[in-house]
Amino acid sequence: MSVPSVEVWADPERRDLEERVAAAELAWLTLDVDVATLRVGIDNFALAHHQLLGPLYAELDELDALIAESVAALSGDPEDLRRAREARERVEPAEERGPREGEPEARRVRPDKDAQRVYRELARRAHPDLTTDPAEQERRSAFIARVNEAYALADAAELERLAEEWSSSPDSAPAADSPDRLGWLRQRLEWLSGRITALAVERVRLERTPMGELLLLRPEEPERLLEDLAERLLATAAERQARLAALLPDNGPNDPSDHAPRENPSMFAQLPTADAASVPADAVLLDVREQDEWDAGHVDGALHIPIGQVVARLDELPEGRLYVMCRVGGRSAQVVQYLVAGGRDAVNVDGGMFAWEAAGRPMVSGTGQQPFVL
């Protein structure tokens, strides 16, 4: 492209338009990348949320239905019966939830700065609205669809390949010294203003979706946010398990006809707990920390299931007593509470991995380096 003459840049309107178009292009491209990145992040978070927490939400619905049905059976009240029917209708049948086996792993991709740079450049050069020719618009639309797909997958190599593919494509903008340049600048500025507005509206829409609002609570640590949600849901499930147990009729020999709700003594008992030093060497250990914590240091032979995945992977837990561990004992206590309420033999390791390390118990790392508690 030729360099504009001094006379061209001396035209105040032309100079103003060139600067405004350049600034608008920068704003458009930055916002375009931000919105595309946000959309990818929300899609990834929604998939992880569904896969990791979906089974627990389904179990909470089932517990709510069972509690409502127990209350209705005890009272016989028409209003309680209505609530029980409505609670049961909210339970999603297992066949409609679909099989858990074989579901795709959650994609946690985040385009890096190189991918963003290439994506921005391709959007600037290949956007369909840069031409008025219908055939050329169709070609560009198909190409940009491939660019968007590569960006959604954070595939920097594919983006670079697409950039090379487009490098020979003509630039539809008139040359800097062309007489058509002024008209093109006006049209370009109008289009950029419309695109910036549309992207700003789309960003607000995405941020206000349920998953968008949730993700924005901790945008840099979505995995930790899921962990926090799982802890709360596990605690809620354990409480409802205990409430259901208290509502079930006593089938003992004292009075079979007495169906009054009874308290279950175990629901008020302390959680089964063991200090790290007393855990048997052949104990079955369940570590519910996150992957980075596990990689830094863990007990050799322990079963690793992050807390957010425990409910979805219950069938992986072996029979018999489980010693549950986390970093300091808080997350593991939630899991033990949930497992005990469901009739499992589970024990919380008091003090978690910090206590294990302090007791001089052996650890290994997943990196081959010296193990430590993260």
CSV table of N, CA and C in Angstrom, one decimal, residues 218-304:
chain,number,residue,atom,x,y,z
A,218,ARG,N,-15.7,-15.5,40.2
A,218,ARG,CA,-14.3,-15.8,40.3
A,218,ARG,C,-13.8,-16.2,38.9
A,219,PRO,N,-13.7,-15.1,38.0
A,219,PRO,CA,-13.4,-15.4,36.6
A,219,PRO,C,-12.0,-16.0,36.4
A,220,GLU,N,-11.0,-15.8,37.3
A,220,GLU,CA,-9.7,-16.3,37.2
A,220,GLU,C,-9.5,-17.7,37.8
A,221,GLU,N,-10.5,-18.1,38.6
A,221,GLU,CA,-10.4,-19.4,39.3
A,221,GLU,C,-11.7,-20.2,39.2
A,222,PRO,N,-12.2,-20.5,38.0
A,222,PRO,CA,-13.5,-21.2,37.8
A,222,PRO,C,-13.5,-22.6,38.5
A,223,GLU,N,-12.3,-23.3,38.6
A,223,GLU,CA,-12.3,-24.6,39.2
A,223,GLU,C,-12.5,-24.5,40.7
A,224,ARG,N,-11.9,-23.4,41.3
A,224,ARG,CA,-12.1,-23.2,42.8
A,224,ARG,C,-13.6,-22.8,43.0
A,225,LEU,N,-14.2,-22.1,42.1
A,225,LEU,CA,-15.6,-21.7,42.3
A,225,LEU,C,-16.4,-23.0,42.3
A,226,LEU,N,-16.2,-23.9,41.4
A,226,LEU,CA,-16.9,-25.2,41.4
A,226,LEU,C,-16.7,-26.0,42.7
A,227,GLU,N,-15.4,-25.9,43.2
A,227,GLU,CA,-15.1,-26.6,44.4
A,227,GLU,C,-16.0,-26.0,45.6
A,228,ASP,N,-16.0,-24.7,45.6
A,228,ASP,CA,-16.8,-24.1,46.7
A,228,ASP,C,-18.3,-24.5,46.6
A,229,LEU,N,-18.8,-24.5,45.4
A,229,LEU,CA,-20.2,-24.8,45.2
A,229,LEU,C,-20.5,-26.3,45.6
A,230,ALA,N,-19.5,-27.2,45.2
A,230,ALA,CA,-19.6,-28.6,45.6
A,230,ALA,C,-19.7,-28.8,47.1
A,231,GLU,N,-18.8,-28.0,47.8
A,231,GLU,CA,-18.8,-28.1,49.3
A,231,GLU,C,-20.2,-27.8,49.8
A,232,ARG,N,-20.8,-26.7,49.3
A,232,ARG,CA,-22.1,-26.2,49.8
A,232,ARG,C,-23.2,-27.3,49.5
A,233,LEU,N,-23.1,-27.8,48.3
A,233,LEU,CA,-24.1,-28.7,47.9
A,233,LEU,C,-24.0,-30.1,48.7
A,234,LEU,N,-22.8,-30.5,48.9
A,234,LEU,CA,-22.6,-31.7,49.7
A,234,LEU,C,-23.1,-31.5,51.1
A,235,ALA,N,-22.9,-30.3,51.7
A,235,ALA,CA,-23.4,-30.1,53.0
A,235,ALA,C,-24.9,-30.1,53.0
A,236,THR,N,-25.5,-29.5,52.0
A,236,THR,CA,-27.0,-29.4,51.9
A,236,THR,C,-27.5,-30.8,51.8
A,237,ALA,N,-26.9,-31.6,50.9
A,237,ALA,CA,-27.3,-33.0,50.7
A,237,ALA,C,-27.3,-33.8,52.0
A,238,ALA,N,-26.2,-33.6,52.8
A,238,ALA,CA,-26.1,-34.3,54.1
A,238,ALA,C,-27.2,-33.9,55.0
A,239,GLU,N,-27.5,-32.6,55.1
A,239,GLU,CA,-28.5,-32.2,56.0
A,239,GLU,C,-29.9,-32.8,55.6
A,240,ARG,N,-30.1,-32.8,54.3
A,240,ARG,CA,-31.4,-33.4,53.8
A,240,ARG,C,-31.5,-34.9,54.0
A,241,GLN,N,-30.3,-35.6,53.9
A,241,GLN,CA,-30.3,-37.0,54.2
A,241,GLN,C,-30.7,-37.2,55.7
A,242,ALA,N,-30.1,-36.4,56.6
A,242,ALA,CA,-30.4,-36.5,58.0
A,242,ALA,C,-31.9,-36.2,58.3
A,243,ARG,N,-32.4,-35.2,57.6
A,243,ARG,CA,-33.8,-34.8,57.8
A,243,ARG,C,-34.7,-36.0,57.4
A,244,LEU,N,-34.4,-36.6,56.2
A,244,LEU,CA,-35.2,-37.7,55.7
A,244,LEU,C,-35.1,-38.9,56.7
A,245,ALA,N,-33.9,-39.1,57.2
A,245,ALA,CA,-33.8,-40.2,58.2
A,245,ALA,C,-34.7,-40.0,59.4
A,246,ALA,N,-34.8,-38.7,59.9
A,246,ALA,CA,-35.6,-38.4,61.0
A,246,ALA,C,-37.1,-38.6,60.7
A,247,LEU,N,-37.5,-38.4,59.5
A,247,LEU,CA,-38.9,-38.5,59.1
A,247,LEU,C,-39.3,-40.0,58.9
A,248,LEU,N,-38.4,-40.9,58.6
A,248,LEU,CA,-38.8,-42.3,58.4
A,248,LEU,C,-39.4,-42.9,59.6
A,249,PRO,N,-40.4,-43.7,59.5
A,249,PRO,CA,-41.1,-44.3,60.6
A,249,PRO,C,-40.2,-45.3,61.3
A,250,ASP,N,-40.3,-45.5,62.6
A,250,ASP,CA,-39.6,-46.5,63.4
A,250,ASP,C,-40.2,-47.9,63.2
A,251,ASN,N,-39.5,-48.8,62.6
A,251,ASN,CA,-40.0,-50.1,62.4
A,251,ASN,C,-39.6,-51.1,63.5
A,252,GLY,N,-39.2,-50.6,64.7
A,252,GLY,CA,-38.8,-51.4,65.7
A,252,GLY,C,-39.9,-52.1,66.4
A,253,PRO,N,-39.7,-52.9,67.5
A,253,PRO,CA,-40.7,-53.7,68.1
A,253,PRO,C,-41.6,-53.0,69.1
A,254,ASN,N,-41.2,-51.7,69.4
A,254,ASN,CA,-42.0,-51.0,70.4
A,254,ASN,C,-43.5,-50.8,70.1
A,255,ASP,N,-43.7,-50.2,68.9
A,255,ASP,CA,-45.1,-49.9,68.5
A,255,ASP,C,-45.1,-49.7,67.0
A,256,PRO,N,-45.4,-50.8,66.3
A,256,PRO,CA,-45.4,-50.7,64.8
A,256,PRO,C,-46.4,-49.6,64.3
A,257,SER,N,-47.4,-49.3,65.1
A,257,SER,CA,-48.4,-48.4,64.6
A,257,SER,C,-48.0,-46.9,64.8
A,258,ASP,N,-46.9,-46.7,65.5
A,258,ASP,CA,-46.5,-45.3,65.8
A,258,ASP,C,-45.6,-44.8,64.6
A,259,HIS,N,-46.2,-43.9,63.9
A,259,HIS,CA,-45.5,-43.3,62.7
A,259,HIS,C,-45.0,-41.9,62.9
A,260,ALA,N,-44.9,-41.5,64.2
A,260,ALA,CA,-44.5,-40.1,64.4
A,260,ALA,C,-43.0,-40.0,64.0
A,261,PRO,N,-42.6,-38.8,63.5
A,261,PRO,CA,-41.2,-38.6,63.2
A,261,PRO,C,-40.3,-38.8,64.4
A,262,ARG,N,-39.2,-39.4,64.2
A,262,ARG,CA,-38.3,-39.6,65.3
A,262,ARG,C,-36.9,-39.1,64.9
A,263,GLU,N,-36.2,-38.6,65.8
A,263,GLU,CA,-34.8,-38.2,65.6
A,263,GLU,C,-33.9,-39.4,65.5
A,264,ASN,N,-33.0,-39.3,64.6
A,264,ASN,CA,-32.0,-40.3,64.4
A,264,ASN,C,-30.8,-39.9,65.2
A,265,PRO,N,-30.4,-40.6,66.3
A,265,PRO,CA,-29.3,-40.1,67.1
A,265,PRO,C,-28.0,-39.9,66.4
A,266,SER,N,-27.8,-40.7,65.3
A,266,SER,CA,-26.5,-40.5,64.6
A,266,SER,C,-26.4,-39.2,63.9
A,267,MET,N,-27.6,-38.5,63.6
A,267,MET,CA,-27.5,-37.3,62.9
A,267,MET,C,-26.9,-36.2,63.8
A,268,PHE,N,-26.8,-36.4,65.1
A,268,PHE,CA,-26.2,-35.4,66.0
A,268,PHE,C,-24.9,-35.8,66.5
A,269,ALA,N,-24.4,-37.0,66.1
A,269,ALA,CA,-23.1,-37.5,66.6
A,269,ALA,C,-22.0,-36.8,65.8
A,270,GLN,N,-20.8,-36.7,66.4
A,270,GLN,CA,-19.7,-36.1,65.7
A,270,GLN,C,-19.3,-37.0,64.6
A,271,LEU,N,-18.7,-36.4,63.5
A,271,LEU,CA,-18.2,-37.2,62.4
A,271,LEU,C,-17.1,-38.1,62.9
A,272,PRO,N,-17.1,-39.3,62.3
A,272,PRO,CA,-16.0,-40.2,62.6
A,272,PRO,C,-14.7,-39.6,62.2
A,273,THR,N,-13.7,-39.5,63.1
A,273,THR,CA,-12.5,-38.7,62.8
A,273,THR,C,-11.3,-39.6,63.3
A,274,ALA,N,-10.2,-39.5,62.6
A,274,ALA,CA,-8.9,-40.1,63.0
A,274,ALA,C,-7.8,-39.1,62.8
A,275,ASP,N,-6.8,-39.1,63.7
A,275,ASP,CA,-5.7,-38.3,63.5
A,275,ASP,C,-4.7,-39.0,62.5
A,276,ALA,N,-3.9,-38.1,61.8
A,276,ALA,CA,-3.1,-38.7,60.7
A,276,ALA,C,-2.2,-39.8,61.2
A,277,ALA,N,-1.6,-39.7,62.4
A,277,ALA,CA,-0.7,-40.6,62.9
A,277,ALA,C,-1.3,-42.0,63.1
A,278,SER,N,-2.6,-42.1,63.4
A,278,SER,CA,-3.2,-43.3,63.7
A,278,SER,C,-3.9,-44.0,62.5
A,279,VAL,N,-3.8,-43.4,61.3
A,279,VAL,CA,-4.4,-44.0,60.1
A,279,VAL,C,-3.6,-45.3,59.8
A,280,PRO,N,-4.3,-46.4,59.7
A,280,PRO,CA,-3.6,-47.7,59.4
A,280,PRO,C,-2.8,-47.6,58.1
A,281,ALA,N,-1.7,-48.3,58.0
A,281,ALA,CA,-0.8,-48.3,56.8
A,281,ALA,C,-1.5,-48.8,55.6
A,282,ASP,N,-2.5,-49.8,55.8
A,282,ASP,CA,-3.2,-50.4,54.7
A,282,ASP,C,-4.6,-49.8,54.5
A,283,ALA,N,-4.8,-48.6,55.1
A,283,ALA,CA,-6.1,-47.9,55.0
A,283,ALA,C,-6.4,-47.5,53.5
A,284,VAL,N,-7.7,-47.5,53.2
A,284,VAL,CA,-8.1,-47.0,51.8
A,284,VAL,C,-8.3,-45.5,52.0
A,285,LEU,N,-7.5,-44.7,51.3
A,285,LEU,CA,-7.5,-43.3,51.4
A,285,LEU,C,-8.2,-42.6,50.2
A,286,LEU,N,-9.1,-41.7,50.5
A,286,LEU,CA,-9.7,-40.9,49.4
A,286,LEU,C,-9.2,-39.4,49.6
A,287,ASP,N,-8.5,-38.9,48.6
A,287,ASP,CA,-8.0,-37.6,48.6
A,287,ASP,C,-9.0,-36.7,47.7
A,288,VAL,N,-9.6,-35.7,48.3
A,288,VAL,CA,-10.6,-34.9,47.6
A,288,VAL,C,-10.1,-33.5,47.2
A,289,ARG,N,-8.8,-33.3,47.2
A,289,ARG,CA,-8.2,-32.0,46.8
A,289,ARG,C,-8.2,-31.9,45.3
A,290,GLU,N,-7.8,-30.7,44.8
A,290,GLU,CA,-7.7,-30.4,43.4
A,290,GLU,C,-6.4,-31.0,42.8
A,291,GLN,N,-6.4,-31.0,41.5
A,291,GLN,CA,-5.3,-31.6,40.8
A,291,GLN,C,-3.9,-31.0,41.1
A,292,ASP,N,-3.8,-29.7,41.2
A,292,ASP,CA,-2.5,-29.1,41.5
A,292,ASP,C,-2.1,-29.4,42.9
A,293,GLU,N,-3.0,-29.5,43.9
A,293,GLU,CA,-2.7,-29.9,45.2
A,293,GLU,C,-2.2,-31.4,45.3
A,294,TRP,N,-2.8,-32.2,44.5
A,294,TRP,CA,-2.5,-33.6,44.4
A,294,TRP,C,-1.1,-33.8,43.8
A,295,ASP,N,-0.8,-33.0,42.7
A,295,ASP,CA,0.5,-33.1,42.1
A,295,ASP,C,1.6,-32.7,43.0
A,296,ALA,N,1.4,-31.7,43.8
A,296,ALA,CA,2.5,-31.2,44.7
A,296,ALA,C,2.9,-32.3,45.7
A,297,GLY,N,1.9,-33.0,46.3
A,297,GLY,CA,2.2,-34.0,47.3
A,297,GLY,C,1.0,-34.8,47.7
A,298,HIS,N,1.1,-36.1,47.7
A,298,HIS,CA,-0.1,-36.9,48.1
A,298,HIS,C,0.4,-38.3,48.7
A,299,VAL,N,-0.5,-39.0,49.2
A,299,VAL,CA,-0.2,-40.3,49.8
A,299,VAL,C,-0.1,-41.4,48.6
A,300,ASP,N,0.9,-42.1,48.5
A,300,ASP,CA,1.1,-43.1,47.5
A,300,ASP,C,0.0,-44.1,47.6
A,301,GLY,N,-0.8,-44.4,46.5
A,301,GLY,CA,-1.8,-45.4,46.6
A,301,GLY,C,-3.2,-44.9,46.9
A,302,ALA,N,-3.3,-43.6,47.3
A,302,ALA,CA,-4.6,-43.0,47.6
A,302,ALA,C,-5.4,-42.8,46.3
A,303,LEU,N,-6.7,-42.9,46.5
A,303,LEU,CA,-7.7,-42.6,45.4
A,303,LEU,C,-7.9,-41.1,45.3
A,304,HIS,N,-7.7,-40.6,44.2
A,304,HIS,CA,-7.9,-39.1,44.0
A,304,HIS,C,-9.2,-38.8,43.2
